[in-house]
Tab-separated table of C-alpha atoms in Angstrom:
chain	number	residue	atom	x	y	z
A	1	MET	CA	196.401	129.168	57.845
A	2	ALA	CA	194.574	127.624	54.513
A	3	GLN	CA	193.285	130.297	52.304
A	4	ASN	CA	189.701	131.069	53.300
A	5	ILE	CA	188.208	131.880	49.514
A	6	TYR	CA	184.576	130.745	50.617
A	7	ASP	CA	183.905	133.936	52.775
A	8	ASP	CA	184.871	136.201	49.461
A	9	PRO	CA	181.118	137.685	48.763
A	10	GLY	CA	181.817	137.348	45.100
A	11	PHE	CA	183.033	133.770	45.078
A	12	PHE	CA	180.476	132.606	47.657
A	13	ALA	CA	177.712	134.158	45.409
A	14	GLY	CA	178.774	132.085	42.396
A	15	TYR	CA	179.578	129.002	44.552
A	16	SER	CA	176.241	129.016	46.134
A	17	GLN	CA	174.528	128.597	42.620
A	18	LEU	CA	176.541	125.451	41.644
A	19	PRO	CA	174.067	122.279	41.303
A	20	ARG	CA	175.756	120.374	43.995
A	21	GLN	CA	175.052	123.317	46.516
A	22	VAL	CA	171.351	123.908	45.125
A	23	ARG	CA	170.439	120.320	45.120
A	24	GLY	CA	172.818	118.949	47.662
A	25	LEU	CA	174.315	115.178	47.100
A	26	VAL	CA	172.396	114.409	43.961
A	27	GLY	CA	173.588	117.482	42.562
A	28	ALA	CA	177.087	115.869	42.619
A	29	PRO	CA	177.728	113.365	39.858
A	30	GLU	CA	180.458	111.669	41.603
A	31	TRP	CA	178.418	110.987	44.735
A	32	PRO	CA	177.050	107.646	43.603
A	33	ALA	CA	180.856	106.423	43.245
A	34	ILE	CA	181.571	107.811	46.731
A	35	ARG	CA	178.475	106.411	48.573
A	36	ALA	CA	179.502	102.911	47.001
A	37	MET	CA	182.852	103.326	48.979
A	38	LEU	CA	181.568	104.469	52.574
A	39	PRO	CA	181.096	101.785	55.199
A	40	ASP	CA	178.069	101.419	57.012
A	41	VAL	CA	177.746	104.465	59.160
A	42	ALA	CA	174.729	103.065	61.013
A	43	GLY	CA	175.837	103.871	64.839
A	44	LYS	CA	179.017	105.608	64.104
A	45	ARG	CA	180.812	108.802	64.914
A	46	VAL	CA	181.689	110.879	61.901
A	47	VAL	CA	183.768	113.758	61.177
A	48	ASP	CA	182.962	115.702	57.907
A	49	LEU	CA	186.315	117.833	57.154
A	50	GLY	CA	185.194	120.950	55.098
A	51	CYS	CA	181.850	120.119	55.233
A	52	GLY	CA	180.372	123.343	53.559
A	53	PHE	CA	176.630	123.244	53.732
A	54	GLY	CA	176.366	120.004	55.797
A	55	TRP	CA	174.804	118.126	53.044
A	56	ALA	CA	177.086	114.617	53.788
A	57	ALA	CA	176.858	115.587	57.482
A	58	ARG	CA	172.692	115.173	57.209
A	59	TRP	CA	172.937	112.371	54.949
A	60	MET	CA	175.052	110.538	57.322
A	61	ARG	CA	172.553	111.090	60.230
A	62	GLU	CA	169.661	109.743	57.837
A	63	GLN	CA	171.944	106.494	57.487
A	64	GLY	CA	171.972	106.096	61.094
A	65	ALA	CA	175.151	107.785	62.374
A	66	THR	CA	174.747	108.731	66.060
A	67	GLY	CA	176.871	112.028	65.814
A	68	VAL	CA	178.447	114.182	63.104
A	69	LEU	CA	181.204	116.868	63.559
A	70	GLY	CA	180.885	119.170	60.669
A	71	ILE	CA	184.119	121.338	60.258
A	72	ASP	CA	184.711	124.301	57.773
A	73	LEU	CA	187.164	127.373	57.653
A	74	SER	CA	184.357	129.503	56.232
A	75	GLN	CA	181.799	131.512	58.688
A	76	ASN	CA	179.723	131.401	55.617
A	77	MET	CA	179.658	127.544	55.230
A	78	ILE	CA	178.946	126.996	58.696
A	79	ALA	CA	176.237	129.505	58.834
A	80	ARG	CA	174.496	128.266	56.088
A	81	ALA	CA	174.935	124.450	57.494
A	82	LYS	CA	173.489	125.567	60.778
A	83	GLU	CA	170.588	127.341	58.973
A	84	MET	CA	169.796	124.075	56.992
A	85	THR	CA	170.165	121.784	60.036
A	86	GLN	CA	167.546	120.718	62.678
A	87	ASP	CA	169.569	118.096	64.481
A	88	LEU	CA	171.034	118.042	67.803
A	89	ALA	CA	173.496	115.373	66.667
A	90	ILE	CA	175.060	117.256	64.234
A	91	ALA	CA	177.490	119.859	65.507
A	92	TYR	CA	179.273	122.383	63.348
A	93	GLU	CA	182.700	124.143	63.969
A	94	ILE	CA	184.864	126.826	62.302
A	95	ALA	CA	188.398	125.510	62.194
A	96	ASP	CA	191.252	125.370	60.035
A	97	LEU	CA	192.422	121.798	58.821
A	98	GLU	CA	196.021	123.262	58.649
A	99	THR	CA	196.056	123.246	62.424
A	100	LEU	CA	192.873	120.990	63.306
A	101	ASP	CA	193.827	118.663	66.018
A	102	LEU	CA	190.998	116.057	66.913
A	103	PRO	CA	191.025	113.958	69.875
A	104	GLY	CA	192.541	110.577	69.602
A	105	GLY	CA	190.297	107.370	69.137
A	106	ALA	CA	187.166	109.861	68.571
A	107	PHE	CA	185.905	108.864	65.393
A	108	ASP	CA	184.657	105.596	63.229
A	109	LEU	CA	184.858	107.715	59.893
A	110	ALA	CA	186.601	110.725	58.592
A	111	TYR	CA	185.022	112.437	55.244
A	112	SER	CA	185.834	114.901	53.133
A	113	ALA	CA	184.640	115.970	49.902
A	114	LEU	CA	186.919	118.196	47.698
A	115	ALA	CA	188.848	120.009	50.431
A	116	PHE	CA	192.087	118.523	51.027
A	117	HIS	CA	193.621	120.058	47.963
A	118	TYR	CA	193.452	123.269	49.876
A	119	ILE	CA	195.940	121.862	52.240
A	120	ARG	CA	199.208	122.740	52.344
A	121	ASP	CA	200.364	120.041	54.580
A	122	PHE	CA	198.852	117.021	53.825
A	123	ASP	CA	201.168	114.655	55.616
A	124	ARG	CA	200.581	116.241	59.152
A	125	LEU	CA	196.624	116.081	58.301
A	126	ALA	CA	196.711	112.456	57.612
A	127	ARG	CA	198.833	111.585	60.664
A	128	MET	CA	196.059	113.708	62.837
A	129	LEU	CA	193.124	111.825	61.541
A	130	HIS	CA	195.116	108.236	62.060
A	131	ARG	CA	194.928	109.130	65.547
A	132	ALA	CA	191.582	110.485	65.859
A	133	LEU	CA	190.153	107.404	64.063
A	134	ARG	CA	189.318	104.372	66.507
A	135	PRO	CA	191.038	100.985	64.953
A	136	GLU	CA	189.246	99.601	61.929
A	137	SER	CA	187.732	102.584	61.230
A	138	HIS	CA	187.738	104.677	57.664
A	139	LEU	CA	188.807	107.611	55.966
A	140	VAL	CA	186.978	108.495	52.753
A	141	PHE	CA	187.798	111.455	50.753
A	142	THR	CA	187.439	113.246	47.195
A	143	ILE	CA	190.103	115.498	45.828
A	144	GLU	CA	190.876	117.432	42.847
A	145	HIS	CA	192.449	114.956	40.635
A	146	PRO	CA	196.278	115.926	40.250
A	147	VAL	CA	195.850	115.796	36.288
A	148	TYR	CA	193.460	118.250	36.548
A	149	MET	CA	195.198	120.595	38.500
A	150	ALA	CA	198.739	120.366	37.597
A	151	ALA	CA	199.003	122.771	35.083
A	152	ALA	CA	199.891	126.331	35.464
A	153	HIS	CA	196.837	127.423	33.453
A	154	PRO	CA	194.278	124.389	33.597
A	155	ARG	CA	191.695	124.824	30.926
A	156	TRP	CA	190.572	123.381	27.818
A	157	GLY	CA	192.361	124.101	24.497
A	158	ALA	CA	192.436	121.932	21.184
A	159	ASP	CA	194.800	119.299	19.784
A	160	GLN	CA	195.895	119.143	15.845
A	161	ASP	CA	192.659	117.395	15.083
A	162	GLY	CA	190.196	119.964	16.644
A	163	ARG	CA	189.641	117.439	19.836
A	164	LYS	CA	189.402	119.152	23.391
A	165	ALA	CA	192.658	118.726	25.219
A	166	TRP	CA	193.494	119.412	28.748
A	167	PRO	CA	197.236	120.420	29.723
A	168	VAL	CA	199.222	118.331	32.167
A	169	ASN	CA	202.639	120.084	32.223
A	170	ARG	CA	204.193	120.797	35.954
A	171	TYR	CA	202.759	117.415	37.188
A	172	PHE	CA	205.986	116.634	38.904
A	173	ILE	CA	206.433	120.095	40.264
A	174	GLU	CA	204.571	119.913	43.413
A	175	GLY	CA	203.066	122.775	45.366
A	176	GLU	CA	200.858	125.983	45.112
A	177	ARG	CA	198.733	126.428	42.227
A	178	ARG	CA	196.692	129.587	41.957
A	179	THR	CA	193.737	129.560	39.522
A	180	GLU	CA	190.834	131.450	38.524
A	181	TRP	CA	187.364	130.324	39.667
A	182	TYR	CA	184.757	132.892	40.199
A	183	VAL	CA	187.807	135.262	41.626
A	184	GLN	CA	191.309	135.528	41.143
A	185	ALA	CA	194.441	133.376	42.736
A	186	VAL	CA	192.490	130.684	44.276
A	187	LEU	CA	195.178	128.800	46.137
A	188	LYS	CA	195.269	125.139	46.184
A	189	TYR	CA	198.219	122.711	46.354
A	190	HIS	CA	199.098	120.177	43.810
A	191	ARG	CA	200.522	116.589	44.570
A	192	THR	CA	200.970	113.884	42.615
A	193	ILE	CA	198.976	110.706	43.146
A	194	GLY	CA	202.066	108.895	44.569
A	195	THR	CA	202.675	111.474	47.061
A	196	THR	CA	198.953	111.567	48.467
A	197	LEU	CA	198.748	107.674	48.665
A	198	ASN	CA	202.037	107.450	50.116
A	199	ALA	CA	200.915	110.084	52.823
A	200	LEU	CA	198.442	108.111	53.545
A	201	ILE	CA	200.332	104.912	54.043
A	202	SER	CA	203.159	106.549	56.168
A	203	ALA	CA	200.368	107.556	58.370
A	204	GLY	CA	199.577	104.137	59.030
A	205	PHE	CA	196.432	103.829	56.758
A	206	THR	CA	195.860	100.776	54.455
A	207	LEU	CA	194.420	101.753	51.173
A	208	ARG	CA	191.147	100.096	50.492
A	209	HIS	CA	189.859	101.671	46.864
A	210	ILE	CA	191.127	104.128	44.705
A	211	GLU	CA	188.824	105.472	41.991
A	212	GLU	CA	189.366	108.240	39.362
A	213	PHE	CA	185.838	109.707	38.665
A	214	ALA	CA	184.120	109.290	35.270
A	215	PRO	CA	180.516	109.927	34.459
A	216	THR	CA	178.644	106.822	33.620
A	217	PRO	CA	176.707	106.846	29.948
A	218	GLU	CA	173.468	107.518	31.988
A	219	GLN	CA	174.614	110.495	33.840
A	220	ILE	CA	175.840	111.832	30.248
A	221	ALA	CA	172.582	111.121	28.682
A	222	ALA	CA	171.124	113.133	31.494
A	223	MET	CA	173.689	115.844	31.369
A	224	PRO	CA	175.663	116.273	28.137
A	225	GLU	CA	178.008	118.579	29.486
A	226	LEU	CA	179.456	116.034	31.404
A	227	ALA	CA	180.870	114.174	28.333
A	228	ASP	CA	183.929	116.586	29.031
A	229	GLU	CA	184.841	114.391	32.051
A	230	LEU	CA	185.857	111.381	29.731
A	231	GLU	CA	188.586	113.267	28.477
A	232	ARG	CA	190.464	113.843	31.516
A	233	PRO	CA	190.046	112.749	35.133
A	234	MET	CA	188.798	115.956	37.450
A	235	MET	CA	188.288	113.977	40.888
A	236	LEU	CA	190.315	111.298	42.816
A	237	LEU	CA	188.252	109.235	45.187
A	238	VAL	CA	190.169	107.651	48.067
A	239	SER	CA	188.842	105.259	50.817
A	240	ALA	CA	191.646	103.940	53.246
A	241	GLN	CA	191.427	102.051	57.061
A	242	ARG	CA	193.094	102.460	59.904
């Protein structure tokens, strides 16, 4: 079973104050890049894996999706998503992505934002999603970039010139990473870029677009703290097709 850190009261209190949770998709700087990778969802059946507060699920319906299934391990997340949703075509379920088994050929789009790096067995998940998607359907997801999460102690330091530096040690040593984020010992699973993409290929997917998110000059002008994201990639964005 995946670690359910989002039902920890201390973690959830801090997480709920993030701009992307207070403002929704517009509070996520990577959202314009993700949106550009998404297929037309009008008339499509969508599954949102690690749906959180349901921001993406509601957006999908606004774009014409016929129905959305939002799945999350956290009772807190699902409860908040239900409170914020008044749409009978959106359903939410509590389920563990480590063991989730969706019906075959049930969806036209599988979407996930910043959830798959919590999954130990990504190969199994990729194979299951391939079965659950109809032919020509899409999988679009974001994860923490492997460069961002590889180090045992991922935090800013400084090089000999005083410039910000991010550690990239232990990159090829895949597996568990435990970090501090609101609480101690948040469990994630590090995989190299090659391992992640090859798992999709082995499952039968065709890669369509890969992007390492970096903020635009306009975003940095509006939020100067985003300039740090030019020093190292924080997110990997992936679009694949069945």
